[in-house]
mmCIF file of C-alpha atoms in Angstrom:
data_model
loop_
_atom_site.group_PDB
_atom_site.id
_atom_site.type_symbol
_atom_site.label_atom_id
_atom_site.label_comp_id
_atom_site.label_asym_id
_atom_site.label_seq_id
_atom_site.Cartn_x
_atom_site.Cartn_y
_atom_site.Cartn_z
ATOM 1 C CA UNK N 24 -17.438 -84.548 -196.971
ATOM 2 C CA UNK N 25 -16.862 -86.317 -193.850
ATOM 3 C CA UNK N 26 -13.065 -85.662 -194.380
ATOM 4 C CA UNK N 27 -13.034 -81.705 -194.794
ATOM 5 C CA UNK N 28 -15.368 -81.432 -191.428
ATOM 6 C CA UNK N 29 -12.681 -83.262 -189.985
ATOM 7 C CA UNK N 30 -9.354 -81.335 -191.037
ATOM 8 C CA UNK N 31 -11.982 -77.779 -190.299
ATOM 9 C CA UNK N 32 -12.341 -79.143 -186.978
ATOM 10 C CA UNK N 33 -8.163 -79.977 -186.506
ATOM 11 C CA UNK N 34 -7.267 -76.692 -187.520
ATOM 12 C CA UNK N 35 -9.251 -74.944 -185.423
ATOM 13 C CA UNK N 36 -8.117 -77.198 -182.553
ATOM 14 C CA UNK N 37 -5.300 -76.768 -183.591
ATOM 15 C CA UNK N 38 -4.910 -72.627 -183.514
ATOM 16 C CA UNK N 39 -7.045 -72.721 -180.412
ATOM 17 C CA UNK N 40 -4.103 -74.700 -178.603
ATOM 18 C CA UNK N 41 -6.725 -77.513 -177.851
ATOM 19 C CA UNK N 42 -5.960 -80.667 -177.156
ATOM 20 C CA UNK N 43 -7.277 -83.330 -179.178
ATOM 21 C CA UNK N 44 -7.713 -86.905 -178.601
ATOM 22 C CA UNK N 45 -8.289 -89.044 -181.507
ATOM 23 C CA UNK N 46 -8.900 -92.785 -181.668
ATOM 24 C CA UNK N 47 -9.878 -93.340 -177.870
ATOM 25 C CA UNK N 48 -13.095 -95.580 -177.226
ATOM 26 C CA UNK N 49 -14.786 -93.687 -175.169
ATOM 27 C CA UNK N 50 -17.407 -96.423 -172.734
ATOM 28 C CA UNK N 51 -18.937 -92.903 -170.993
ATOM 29 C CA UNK N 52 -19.140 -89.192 -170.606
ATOM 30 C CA UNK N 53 -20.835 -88.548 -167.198
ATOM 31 C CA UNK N 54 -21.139 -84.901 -166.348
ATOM 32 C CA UNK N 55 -19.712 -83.380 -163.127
ATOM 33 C CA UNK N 56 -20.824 -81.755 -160.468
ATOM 34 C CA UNK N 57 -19.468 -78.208 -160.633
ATOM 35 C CA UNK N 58 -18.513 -78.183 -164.526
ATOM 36 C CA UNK N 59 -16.930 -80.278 -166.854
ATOM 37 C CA UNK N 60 -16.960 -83.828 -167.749
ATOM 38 C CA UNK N 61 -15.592 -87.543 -166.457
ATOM 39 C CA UNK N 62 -14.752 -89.499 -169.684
ATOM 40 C CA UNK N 63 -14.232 -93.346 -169.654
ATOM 41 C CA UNK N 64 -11.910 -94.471 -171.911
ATOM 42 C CA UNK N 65 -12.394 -98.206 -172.720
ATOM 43 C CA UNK N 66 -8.749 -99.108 -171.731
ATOM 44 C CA UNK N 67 -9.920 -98.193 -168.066
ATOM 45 C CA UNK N 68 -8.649 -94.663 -167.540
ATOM 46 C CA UNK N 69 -11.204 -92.033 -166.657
ATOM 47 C CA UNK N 70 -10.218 -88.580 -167.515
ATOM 48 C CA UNK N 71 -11.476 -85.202 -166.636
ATOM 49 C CA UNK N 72 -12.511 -82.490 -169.202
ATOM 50 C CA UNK N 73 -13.755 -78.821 -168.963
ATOM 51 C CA UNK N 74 -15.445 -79.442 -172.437
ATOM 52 C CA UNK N 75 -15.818 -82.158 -175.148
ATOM 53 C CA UNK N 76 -16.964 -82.817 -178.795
ATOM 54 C CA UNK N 77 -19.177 -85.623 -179.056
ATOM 55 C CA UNK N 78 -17.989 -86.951 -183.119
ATOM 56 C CA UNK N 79 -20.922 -89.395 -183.822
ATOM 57 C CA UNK N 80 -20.807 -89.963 -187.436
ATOM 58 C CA UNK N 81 -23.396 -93.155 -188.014
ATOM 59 C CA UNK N 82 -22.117 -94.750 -184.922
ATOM 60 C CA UNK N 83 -25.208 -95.750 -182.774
ATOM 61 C CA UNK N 84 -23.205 -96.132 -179.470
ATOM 62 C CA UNK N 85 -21.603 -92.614 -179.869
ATOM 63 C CA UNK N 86 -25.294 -91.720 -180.625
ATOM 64 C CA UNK N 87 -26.096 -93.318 -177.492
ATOM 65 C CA UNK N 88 -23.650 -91.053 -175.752
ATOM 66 C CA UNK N 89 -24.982 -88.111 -176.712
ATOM 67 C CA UNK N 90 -28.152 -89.041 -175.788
ATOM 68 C CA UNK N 91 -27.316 -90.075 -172.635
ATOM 69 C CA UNK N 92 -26.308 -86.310 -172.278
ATOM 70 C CA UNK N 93 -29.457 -84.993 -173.091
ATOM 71 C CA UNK N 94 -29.461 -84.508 -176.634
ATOM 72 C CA UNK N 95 -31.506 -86.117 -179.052
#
């Protein structure tokens, strides 16, 4: 289930001493340069990232996202 994907995916955030950012509307995530990524956050704030996990679930505009990113 959805749910068990999701607590896999906190615990291994977790024990990895990632941070993890849950219930942000993300508007963008526009690769940098050098490395990394610039990620809009729909409040206005644009943060920087050496990595991120794209969670789509059925939602078409995180779909979009991740398409915009090259995957399909």
């Amino acid at each position: 289930s959805s749910a068990t994907i999701i607590e896999c995916l906190e615990k291994a955030a977790k024990e990895a001493d990632v941070p993890v950012w849950v219930h942000a509307r993300v508007e963008s995530v526009i690769p940098r340069n050098d490395s990394g990524f610039w990620v809009a956050i729909k409040d206005g704030e644009t943060h920087e990232f050496d990595r991120v996990l794209i969670a789509t679930g059925s939602s078409p505009s995180r779909y979009k996202i991740a398409q915009s990113l090259g995957h399909t």
